[in-house]
Coordinates of C-alpha atoms and ligand atoms in Angstrom, one line a residue:
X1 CA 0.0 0.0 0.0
X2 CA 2.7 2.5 1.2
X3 CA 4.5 2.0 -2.1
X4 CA 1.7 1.9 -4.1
X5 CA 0.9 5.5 -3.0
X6 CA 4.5 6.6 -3.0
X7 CA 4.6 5.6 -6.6
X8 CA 1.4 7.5 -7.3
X9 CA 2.9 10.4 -6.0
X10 CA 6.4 10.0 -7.6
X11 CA 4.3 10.0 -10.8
X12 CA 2.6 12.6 -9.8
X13 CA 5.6 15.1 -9.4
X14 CA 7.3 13.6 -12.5
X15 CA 3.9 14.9 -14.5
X16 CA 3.9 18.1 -13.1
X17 CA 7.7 19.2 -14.1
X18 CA 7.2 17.5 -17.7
X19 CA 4.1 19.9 -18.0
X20 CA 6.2 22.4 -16.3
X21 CA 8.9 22.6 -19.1
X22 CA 6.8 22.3 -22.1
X23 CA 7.6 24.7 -23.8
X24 CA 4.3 27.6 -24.3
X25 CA 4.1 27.3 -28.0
X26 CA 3.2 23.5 -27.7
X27 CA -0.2 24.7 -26.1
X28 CA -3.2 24.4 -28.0
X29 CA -3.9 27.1 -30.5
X30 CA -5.1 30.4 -29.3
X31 CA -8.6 30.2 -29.7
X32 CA -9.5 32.9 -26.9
X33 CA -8.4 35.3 -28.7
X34 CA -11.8 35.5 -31.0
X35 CA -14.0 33.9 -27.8
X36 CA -14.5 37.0 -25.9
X37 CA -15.9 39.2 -28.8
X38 CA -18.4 36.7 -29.8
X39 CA -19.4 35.9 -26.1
X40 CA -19.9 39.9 -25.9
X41 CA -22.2 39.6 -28.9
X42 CA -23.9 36.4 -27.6
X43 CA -24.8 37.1 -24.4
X44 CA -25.7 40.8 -25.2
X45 CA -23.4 42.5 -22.9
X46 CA -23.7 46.3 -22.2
X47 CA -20.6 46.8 -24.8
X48 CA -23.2 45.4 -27.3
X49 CA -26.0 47.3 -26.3
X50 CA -25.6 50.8 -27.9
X51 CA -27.8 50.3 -31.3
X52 CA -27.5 54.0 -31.9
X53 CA -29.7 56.6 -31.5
X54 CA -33.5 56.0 -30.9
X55 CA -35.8 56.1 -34.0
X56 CA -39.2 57.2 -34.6
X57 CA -41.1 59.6 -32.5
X58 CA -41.2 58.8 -28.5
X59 CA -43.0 55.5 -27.3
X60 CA -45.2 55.9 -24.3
X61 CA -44.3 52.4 -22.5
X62 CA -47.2 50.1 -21.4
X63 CA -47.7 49.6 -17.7
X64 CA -49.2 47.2 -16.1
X65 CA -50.2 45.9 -12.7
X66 CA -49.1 41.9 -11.6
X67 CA -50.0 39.5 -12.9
X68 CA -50.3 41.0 -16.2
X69 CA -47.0 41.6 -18.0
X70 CA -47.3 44.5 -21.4
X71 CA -47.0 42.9 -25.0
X72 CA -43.4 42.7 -26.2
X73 CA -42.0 45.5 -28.1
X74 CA -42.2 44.2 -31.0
X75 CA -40.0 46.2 -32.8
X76 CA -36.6 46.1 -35.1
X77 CA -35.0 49.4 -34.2
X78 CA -33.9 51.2 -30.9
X79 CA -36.9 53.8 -29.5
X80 CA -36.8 56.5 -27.1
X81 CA -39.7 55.3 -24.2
X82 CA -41.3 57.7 -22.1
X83 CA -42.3 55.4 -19.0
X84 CA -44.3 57.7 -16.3
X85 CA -44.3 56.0 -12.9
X86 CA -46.3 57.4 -10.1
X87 CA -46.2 57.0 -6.2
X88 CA -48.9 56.2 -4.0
X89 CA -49.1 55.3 -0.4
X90 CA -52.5 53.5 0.0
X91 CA -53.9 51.4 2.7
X92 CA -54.7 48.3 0.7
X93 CA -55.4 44.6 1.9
X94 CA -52.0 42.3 3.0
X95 CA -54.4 39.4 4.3
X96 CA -58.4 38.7 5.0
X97 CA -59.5 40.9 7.2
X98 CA -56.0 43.0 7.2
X99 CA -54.5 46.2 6.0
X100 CA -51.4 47.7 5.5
X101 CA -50.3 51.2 4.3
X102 CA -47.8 50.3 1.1
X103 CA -45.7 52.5 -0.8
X104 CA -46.3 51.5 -4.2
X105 CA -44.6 52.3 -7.8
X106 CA -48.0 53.1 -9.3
X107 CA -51.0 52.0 -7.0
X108 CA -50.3 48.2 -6.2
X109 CA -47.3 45.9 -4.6
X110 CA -45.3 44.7 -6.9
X111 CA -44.8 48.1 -8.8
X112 CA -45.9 47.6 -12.5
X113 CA -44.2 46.2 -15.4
X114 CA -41.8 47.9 -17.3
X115 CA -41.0 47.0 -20.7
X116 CA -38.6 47.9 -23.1
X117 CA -35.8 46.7 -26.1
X118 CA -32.5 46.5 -25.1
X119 CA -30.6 49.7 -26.6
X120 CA -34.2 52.2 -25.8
X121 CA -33.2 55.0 -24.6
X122 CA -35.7 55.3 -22.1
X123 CA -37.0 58.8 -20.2
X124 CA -38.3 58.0 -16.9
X125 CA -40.6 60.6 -15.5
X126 CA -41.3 59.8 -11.3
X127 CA -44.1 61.5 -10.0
X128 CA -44.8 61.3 -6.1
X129 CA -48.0 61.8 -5.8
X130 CA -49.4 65.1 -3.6
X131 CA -51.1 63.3 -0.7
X132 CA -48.0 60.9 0.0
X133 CA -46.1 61.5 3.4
X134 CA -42.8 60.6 2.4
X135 CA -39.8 61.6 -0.3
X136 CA -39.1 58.6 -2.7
X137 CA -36.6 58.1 -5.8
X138 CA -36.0 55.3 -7.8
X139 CA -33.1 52.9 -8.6
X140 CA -33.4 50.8 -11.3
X141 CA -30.7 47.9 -11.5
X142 CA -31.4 48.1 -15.5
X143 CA -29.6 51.3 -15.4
X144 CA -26.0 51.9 -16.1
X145 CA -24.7 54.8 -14.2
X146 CA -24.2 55.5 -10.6
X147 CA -27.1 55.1 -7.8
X148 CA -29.0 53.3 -10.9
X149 CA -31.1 56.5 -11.0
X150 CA -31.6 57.3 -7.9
X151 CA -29.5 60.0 -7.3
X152 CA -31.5 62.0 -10.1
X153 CA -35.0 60.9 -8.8
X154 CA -35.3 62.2 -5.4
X155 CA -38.8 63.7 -5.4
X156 CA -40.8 65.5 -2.4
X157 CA -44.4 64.6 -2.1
X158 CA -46.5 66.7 -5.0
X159 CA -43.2 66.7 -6.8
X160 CA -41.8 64.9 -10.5
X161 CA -38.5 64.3 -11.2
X162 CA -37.1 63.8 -14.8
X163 CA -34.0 61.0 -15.5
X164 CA -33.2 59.4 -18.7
X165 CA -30.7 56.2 -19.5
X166 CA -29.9 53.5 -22.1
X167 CA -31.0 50.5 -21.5
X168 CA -27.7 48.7 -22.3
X169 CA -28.0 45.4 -20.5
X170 CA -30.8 42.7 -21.9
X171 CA -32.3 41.1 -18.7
X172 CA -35.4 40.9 -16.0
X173 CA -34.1 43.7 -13.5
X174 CA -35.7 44.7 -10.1
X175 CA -36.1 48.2 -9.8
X176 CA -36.8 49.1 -5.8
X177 CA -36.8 52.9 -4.2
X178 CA -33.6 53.8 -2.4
X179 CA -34.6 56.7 -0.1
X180 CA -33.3 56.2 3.3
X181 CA -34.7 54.2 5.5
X182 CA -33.8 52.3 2.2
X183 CA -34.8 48.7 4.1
X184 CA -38.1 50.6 5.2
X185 CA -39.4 51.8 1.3
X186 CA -38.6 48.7 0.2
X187 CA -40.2 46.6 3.0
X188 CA -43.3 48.6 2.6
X189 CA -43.4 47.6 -1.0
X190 CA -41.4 49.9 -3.0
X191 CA -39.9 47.3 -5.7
X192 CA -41.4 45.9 -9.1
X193 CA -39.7 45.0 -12.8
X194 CA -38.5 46.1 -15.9
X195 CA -37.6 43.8 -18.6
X196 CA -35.1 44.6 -20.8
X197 CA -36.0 42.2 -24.3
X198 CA -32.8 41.4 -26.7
X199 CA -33.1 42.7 -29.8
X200 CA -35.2 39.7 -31.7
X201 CA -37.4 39.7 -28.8
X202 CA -38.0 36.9 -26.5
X203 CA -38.9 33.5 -28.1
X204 CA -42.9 33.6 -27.8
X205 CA -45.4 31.9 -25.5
X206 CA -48.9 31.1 -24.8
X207 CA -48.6 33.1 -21.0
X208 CA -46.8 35.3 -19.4
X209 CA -47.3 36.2 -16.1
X210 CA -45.3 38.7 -13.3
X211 CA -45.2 37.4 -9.9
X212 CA -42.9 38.9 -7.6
X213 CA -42.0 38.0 -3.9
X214 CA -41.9 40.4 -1.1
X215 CA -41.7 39.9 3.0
X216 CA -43.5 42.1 5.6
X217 CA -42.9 43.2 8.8
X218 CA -46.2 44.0 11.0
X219 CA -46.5 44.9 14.9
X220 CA -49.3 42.6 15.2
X221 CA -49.4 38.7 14.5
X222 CA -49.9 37.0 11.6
X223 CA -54.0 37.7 10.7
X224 CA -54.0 39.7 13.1
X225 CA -56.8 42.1 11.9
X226 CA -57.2 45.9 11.4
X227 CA -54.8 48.6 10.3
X228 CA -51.0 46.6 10.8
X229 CA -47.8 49.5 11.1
X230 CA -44.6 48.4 9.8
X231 CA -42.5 47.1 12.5
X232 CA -39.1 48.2 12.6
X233 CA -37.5 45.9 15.0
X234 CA -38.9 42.7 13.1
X235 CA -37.4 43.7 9.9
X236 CA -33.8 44.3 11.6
X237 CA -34.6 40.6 12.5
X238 CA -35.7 39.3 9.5
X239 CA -38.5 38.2 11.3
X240 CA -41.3 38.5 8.3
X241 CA -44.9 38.5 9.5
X242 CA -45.7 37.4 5.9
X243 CA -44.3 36.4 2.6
X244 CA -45.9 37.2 0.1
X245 CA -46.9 37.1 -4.0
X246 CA -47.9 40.1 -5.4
X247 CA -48.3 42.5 -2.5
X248 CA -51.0 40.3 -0.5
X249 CA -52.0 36.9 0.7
X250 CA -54.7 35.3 -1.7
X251 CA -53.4 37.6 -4.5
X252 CA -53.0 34.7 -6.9
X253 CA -55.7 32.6 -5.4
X254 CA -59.4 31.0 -6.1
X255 CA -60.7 33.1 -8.9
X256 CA -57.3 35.3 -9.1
X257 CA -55.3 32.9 -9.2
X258 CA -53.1 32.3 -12.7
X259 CA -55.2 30.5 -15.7
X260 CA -53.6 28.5 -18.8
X261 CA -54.8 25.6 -20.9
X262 CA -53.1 22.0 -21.6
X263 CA -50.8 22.6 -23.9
X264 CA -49.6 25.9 -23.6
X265 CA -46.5 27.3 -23.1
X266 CA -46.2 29.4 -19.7
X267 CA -43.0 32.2 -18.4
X268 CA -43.3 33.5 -15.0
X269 CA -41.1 36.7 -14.4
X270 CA -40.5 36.1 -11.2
X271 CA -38.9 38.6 -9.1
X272 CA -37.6 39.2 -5.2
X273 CA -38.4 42.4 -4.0
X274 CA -36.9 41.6 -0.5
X275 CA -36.0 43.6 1.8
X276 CA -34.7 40.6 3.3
X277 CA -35.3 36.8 2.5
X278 CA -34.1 35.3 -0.7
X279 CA -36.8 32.7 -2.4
X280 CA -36.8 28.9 -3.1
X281 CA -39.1 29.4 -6.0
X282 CA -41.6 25.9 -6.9
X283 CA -44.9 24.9 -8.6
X284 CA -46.1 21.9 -7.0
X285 CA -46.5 19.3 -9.8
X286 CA -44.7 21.2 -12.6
X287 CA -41.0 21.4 -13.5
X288 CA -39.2 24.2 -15.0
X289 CA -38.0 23.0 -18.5
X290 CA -36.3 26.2 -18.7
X291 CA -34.9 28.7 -16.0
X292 CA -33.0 31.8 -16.6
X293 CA -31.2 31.8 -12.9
X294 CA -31.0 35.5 -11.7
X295 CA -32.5 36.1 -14.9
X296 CA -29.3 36.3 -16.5
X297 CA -28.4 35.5 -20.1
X298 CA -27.7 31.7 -19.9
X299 CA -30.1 29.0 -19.3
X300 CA -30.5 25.9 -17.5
X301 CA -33.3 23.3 -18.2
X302 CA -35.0 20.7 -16.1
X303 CA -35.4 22.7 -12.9
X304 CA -37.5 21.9 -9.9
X305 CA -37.2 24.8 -7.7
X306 CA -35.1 28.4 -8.3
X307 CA -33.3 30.8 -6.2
X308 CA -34.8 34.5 -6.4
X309 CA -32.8 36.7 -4.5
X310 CA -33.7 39.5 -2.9
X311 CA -32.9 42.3 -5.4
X312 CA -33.1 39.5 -8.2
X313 CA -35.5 38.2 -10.6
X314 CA -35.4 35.0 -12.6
X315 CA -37.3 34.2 -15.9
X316 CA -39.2 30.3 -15.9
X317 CA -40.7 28.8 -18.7
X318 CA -42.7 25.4 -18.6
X319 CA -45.8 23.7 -20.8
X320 CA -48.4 22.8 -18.9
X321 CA -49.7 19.1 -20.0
X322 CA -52.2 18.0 -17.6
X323 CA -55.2 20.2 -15.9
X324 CA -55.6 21.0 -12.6
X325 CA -54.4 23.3 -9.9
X326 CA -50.6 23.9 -9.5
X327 CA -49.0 25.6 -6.3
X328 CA -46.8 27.8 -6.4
X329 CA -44.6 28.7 -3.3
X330 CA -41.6 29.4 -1.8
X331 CA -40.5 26.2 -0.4
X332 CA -39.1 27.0 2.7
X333 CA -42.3 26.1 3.8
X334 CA -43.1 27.9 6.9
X335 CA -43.2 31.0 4.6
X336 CA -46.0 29.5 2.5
X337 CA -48.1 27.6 5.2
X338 CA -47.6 30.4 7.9
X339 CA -46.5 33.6 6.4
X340 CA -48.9 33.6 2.5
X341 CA -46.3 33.0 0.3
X342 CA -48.5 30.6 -1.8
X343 CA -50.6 31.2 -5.4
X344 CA -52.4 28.9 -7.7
X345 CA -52.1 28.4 -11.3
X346 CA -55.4 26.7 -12.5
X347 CA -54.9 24.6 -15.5
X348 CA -58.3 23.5 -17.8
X349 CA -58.1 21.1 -20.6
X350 CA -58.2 17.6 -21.0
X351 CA -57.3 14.9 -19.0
X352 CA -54.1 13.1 -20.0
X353 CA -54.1 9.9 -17.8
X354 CA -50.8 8.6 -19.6
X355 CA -49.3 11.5 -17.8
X356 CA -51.0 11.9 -14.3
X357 CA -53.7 9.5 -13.5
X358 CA -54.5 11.3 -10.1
X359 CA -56.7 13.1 -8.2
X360 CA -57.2 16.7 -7.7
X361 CA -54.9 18.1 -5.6
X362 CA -56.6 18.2 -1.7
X363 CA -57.8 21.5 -0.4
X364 CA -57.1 20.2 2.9
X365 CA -53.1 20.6 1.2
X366 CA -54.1 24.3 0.9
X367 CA -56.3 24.9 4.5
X368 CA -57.6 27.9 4.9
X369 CA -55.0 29.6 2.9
X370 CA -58.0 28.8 -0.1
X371 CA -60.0 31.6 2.4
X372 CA -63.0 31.3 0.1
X373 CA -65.7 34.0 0.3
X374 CA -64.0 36.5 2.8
X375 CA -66.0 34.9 5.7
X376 CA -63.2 36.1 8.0
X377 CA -62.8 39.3 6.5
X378 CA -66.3 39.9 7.2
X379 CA -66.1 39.1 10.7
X380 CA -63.4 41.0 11.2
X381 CA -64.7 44.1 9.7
X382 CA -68.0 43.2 12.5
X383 CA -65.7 42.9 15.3
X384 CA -64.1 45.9 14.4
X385 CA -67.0 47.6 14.5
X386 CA -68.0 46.1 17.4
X387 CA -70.9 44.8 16.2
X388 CA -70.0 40.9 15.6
X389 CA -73.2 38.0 15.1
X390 CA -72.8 35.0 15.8
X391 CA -73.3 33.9 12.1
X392 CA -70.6 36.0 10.7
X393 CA -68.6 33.9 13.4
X394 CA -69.8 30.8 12.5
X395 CA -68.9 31.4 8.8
X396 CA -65.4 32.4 9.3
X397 CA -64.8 29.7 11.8
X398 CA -66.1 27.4 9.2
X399 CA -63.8 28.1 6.8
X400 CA -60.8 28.6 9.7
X401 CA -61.4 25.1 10.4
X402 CA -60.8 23.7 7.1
X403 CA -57.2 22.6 6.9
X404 CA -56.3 23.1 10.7
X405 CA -58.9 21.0 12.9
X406 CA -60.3 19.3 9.7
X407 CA -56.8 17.7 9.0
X408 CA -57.2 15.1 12.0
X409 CA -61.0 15.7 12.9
X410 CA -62.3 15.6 9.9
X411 CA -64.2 17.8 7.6
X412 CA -67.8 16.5 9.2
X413 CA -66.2 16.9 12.8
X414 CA -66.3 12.7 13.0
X415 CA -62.8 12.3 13.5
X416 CA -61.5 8.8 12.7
X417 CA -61.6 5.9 15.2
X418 CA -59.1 5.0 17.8
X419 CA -56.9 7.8 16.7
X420 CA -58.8 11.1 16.6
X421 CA -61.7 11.7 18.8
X422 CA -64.7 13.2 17.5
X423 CA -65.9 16.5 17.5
X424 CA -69.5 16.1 16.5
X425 CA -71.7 15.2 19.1
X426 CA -69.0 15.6 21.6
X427 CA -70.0 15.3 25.1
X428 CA -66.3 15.7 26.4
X429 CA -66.3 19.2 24.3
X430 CA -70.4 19.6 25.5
X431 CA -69.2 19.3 29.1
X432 CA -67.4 22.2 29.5
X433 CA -66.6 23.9 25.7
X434 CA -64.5 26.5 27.7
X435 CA -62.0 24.0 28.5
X436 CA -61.5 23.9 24.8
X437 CA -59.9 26.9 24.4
X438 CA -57.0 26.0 26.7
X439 CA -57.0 22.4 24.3
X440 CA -56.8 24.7 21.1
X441 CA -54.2 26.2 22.6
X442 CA -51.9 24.6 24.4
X443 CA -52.6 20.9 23.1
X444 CA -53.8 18.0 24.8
X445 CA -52.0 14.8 26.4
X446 CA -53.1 11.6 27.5
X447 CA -56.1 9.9 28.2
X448 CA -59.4 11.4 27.3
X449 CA -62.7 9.9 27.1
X450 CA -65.4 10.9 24.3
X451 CA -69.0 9.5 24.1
X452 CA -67.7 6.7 25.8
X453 CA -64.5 5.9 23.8
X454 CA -61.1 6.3 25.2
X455 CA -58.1 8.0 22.7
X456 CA -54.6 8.0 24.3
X457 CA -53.3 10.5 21.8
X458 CA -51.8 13.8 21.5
X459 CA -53.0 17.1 20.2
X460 CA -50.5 19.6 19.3
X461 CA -50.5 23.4 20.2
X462 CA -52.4 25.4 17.9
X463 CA -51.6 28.3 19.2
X464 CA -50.4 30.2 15.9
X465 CA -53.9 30.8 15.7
X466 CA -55.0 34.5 16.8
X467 CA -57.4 34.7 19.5
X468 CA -60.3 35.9 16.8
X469 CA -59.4 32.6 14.7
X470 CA -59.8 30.3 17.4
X471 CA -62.6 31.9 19.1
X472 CA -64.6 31.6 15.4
X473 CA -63.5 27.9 14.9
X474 CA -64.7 26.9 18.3
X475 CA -67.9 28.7 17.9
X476 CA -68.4 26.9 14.6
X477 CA -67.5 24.2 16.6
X478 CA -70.2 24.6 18.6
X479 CA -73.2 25.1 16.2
X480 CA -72.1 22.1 14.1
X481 CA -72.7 18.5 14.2
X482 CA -75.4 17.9 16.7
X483 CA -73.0 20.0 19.1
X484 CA -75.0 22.1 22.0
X485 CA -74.4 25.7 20.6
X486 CA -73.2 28.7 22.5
X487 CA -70.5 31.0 21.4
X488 CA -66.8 31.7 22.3
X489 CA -65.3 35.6 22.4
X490 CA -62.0 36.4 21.5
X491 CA -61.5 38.4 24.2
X492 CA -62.1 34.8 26.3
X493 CA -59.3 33.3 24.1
X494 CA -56.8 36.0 24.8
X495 CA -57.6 35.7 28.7
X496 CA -56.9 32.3 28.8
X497 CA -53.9 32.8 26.3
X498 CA -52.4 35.6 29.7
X499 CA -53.3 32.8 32.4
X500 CA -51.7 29.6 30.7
X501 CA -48.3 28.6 29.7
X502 CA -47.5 27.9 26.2
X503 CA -46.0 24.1 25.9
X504 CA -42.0 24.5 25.0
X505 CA -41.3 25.0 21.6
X506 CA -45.3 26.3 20.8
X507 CA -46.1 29.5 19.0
X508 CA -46.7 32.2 21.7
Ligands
CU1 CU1 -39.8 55.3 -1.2

């Protein structure tokens, strides 16, 4: 053995000086010498991207608002594009039941789309709009020059600023304000796209769709409803209250969510406007056949889920062969179970059982992310008022307790024999339906007998839930299945949420 590898390395040395005194014109003919031009013109690089100066008369550029993406430009010859961008700071939805006040490149979170040929000269007019609060500028990483425009667009409230550039670089770029607190603007929603098309245009599909992640940072909970503030202290943390597509949870769901038909060719822009936490970008049941990572020139094929980083965008393209409804998320799945970083893409065609023979995928998979109807929205707007019936509590609850409770008790309450007790008919929950608060809560170990079966089981904490959620899914509880009635306030859940410990390692 010890020979052996003293051999080997003997060899080893003995290789290295022979390659050492070759002499350099033995080498392989210099074919470098022509690569980096053509990898310039290939790839598009800013060196290639001055076509001259812009023809025709000015191009107003097509904006639009996510998921909608402008046509392409369609055209053979560099343009000047005027693109007019406004601010707004709105109070808008971020979850059922939920506001927020966003700052938003033109009324909605992501910002909308920009589009334009590589070598436009584009003239970017920023208008911050006369009933904002705050100064704002913007940077666009499609720009070449220092600040990336930001430097020439600081505007005060009721003010426009004036900025043009050559768009020298083909790409998906994020464009994000930059006023300080920089972290702040863009936590609040300040970010959105501009694509940049090569010259021949991009090859054409049956979709396209702009989806772009964001994460939020609010003093209060997750769902927890009313007007939410931005929370400073979170954000340092990179503790998101929510994840989000498109500026709001249920933004690409039910009857918002994405369409396409079997068959058809579908690109996502996909973009990260941050501030903080990169994406692990999937659609459940689909994989990429293309991705252009970072949204760069090259591609890679066969791709199952995509890093978007903060400040970053990437370009995916897939067909879609069999119907249904596909998920997409970020898969670091506490964000898209816990935090709303999950949309649909619903799918209609026909059936292809050579290629799936399955089922529909199971709303319980989705719970009450699905939210259908705004029952809890409703509520909430009731309680807010003060003025909350029990069947506005019933109806949220209902639909709360789809995809929580329902996973092990069952849609109908029943539960499933020896394993989880049931809900419906109860007399263990009839007894004494305050106790369940403290169950929902803080779990439940051990023996426990209901309608004269015994389950030796264990219930885990489901205290993630806010104290309206669980008061609404225990009401419904309570007027379903046979079960005695009576009605549960929030402001009981909270009280017994103060008086009892948390099991370790539960949500607080
Ligand atoms: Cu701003």
């Amino acid at each position: 053995m010890i020979d052996a590898t003293d051999r080997n390395i003997r060899t080893l040395w003995l290789l290295a000086i022979v390659g050492c005194q070759q002499p350099v014109q033995e080498r392989p003919p210099a074919a470098p010498s022509v690569a980096p031009s053509a990898l310039a013109r290939d790839t598009g690089g800013s060196g290639q991207g001055d076509l001259g100066p812009p023809q025709g008369p000015p191009i107003d550029a097509v904006l639009t608002a996510a998921p909608q993406v402008p046509p392409p430009t369609a055209r053979k010859q560099p343009a000047k594009v005027v693109v007019a961008l406004e601010v707004r700071e709105v109070e808008l939805p971020i979850s059922e039941g939920v506001t927020y006040t966003f700052w938003t490149f033109g009324g909605r979170v992501p910002g909308s789309f920009i589009r334009v040929r590589q070598g436009d000269t584009v003239e970017f007019h920023l208008r911050n709009h006369p009933d904002n609060k705050m100064p704002h500028n913007i940077d666009l990483h499609a720009v070449t020059g220092p600040g990336g425009g930001a430097s020439s667009s600081f505007t005060a409230p009721g003010h426009q600023s004036q900025f043009t550039f050559k768009a020298l670089n083909r790409g998906l770029f994020v464009y994000h304000c930059a006023t300080a607190p920089v972290g702040m603007h863009v936590g609040n929603g300040m970010y959105g796209l501009i694509l940049v098309e090569p010259p021949e245009g991009l090859e054409p599909v049956d979709r396209e769709f702009y989806v772009m992640q964001g994460d939020f940072y609010t003093v209060g909970k997750y769902r927890e409803k009313g007007l939410q503030p931005f929370d400073m202290q979170k954000a340092i943390e990179e503790n998101a209250t929510y994840v989000l597509f498109n500026g709001s949870e249920g933004a690409l769901v039910d009857d918002r969510a994405l369409k396409a038909k079997v068959g058809e060719r579908v690109r996502i822009f996909i973009g990260n406007g941050g501030p903080n936490l990169t994406s692990s970008f999937h659609v459940i049941g689909e994989i990429f056949d293309r991705v252009y990572p970072e949204a760069g020139t090259r591609m890679q094929e066969n791709v199952q889920t995509t890093m978007v980083p903060a400040g970053g965008a990437a370009i995916v393209e897939f067909k879609v062969e069999v119907p249904g409804t596909y998920i997409l998320l970020d898969h670091a799945l506490f964000r898209a179970f816990n935090k709303g970083a999950l949309g649909m893409l619903k799918v209609e065609g026909e059936e292809n059982k050579d290629v799936y023979s399955g089922k529909e995928i199971d709303s319980s998979y989705l719970g009450d992310m699905m939210m259908p109807g705004g029952a809890v929205s409703v509520a909430a707007e009731q309680a807010s008022q003060g003025e909350l019936t029990i069947e506005a509590q019933i109806a949220a609850g209902k639909t709360l307790f789809t995809g929580t409770c329902s996973t092990c008790h069952q849609l109908d309450g029943a539960g499933i024999a020896n394993v989880f007790p049931p809900l419906a008919g109860s007399d263990f929950l009839n007894a004494d339906p305050r106790r369940a608060i403290g169950i929902v809560l803080n779990g439940l170990i051990g023996k426990v007998t209901v309608n004269g079966q015994e389950f030796n089981s264990v219930m885990p904490p489901m205290s993630q839930l806010n104290d309206d959620a669980i008061a609404n899914i225990l009401t419904y509880v309570l007027n379903s299945w046979g079960n005695k009635g009576g009605r549960i306030a929030a402001a009981q859940v909270s009280a017994v949420r103060a008086a009892t410990p948390r099991p370790a390692g539960a949500a607080h």
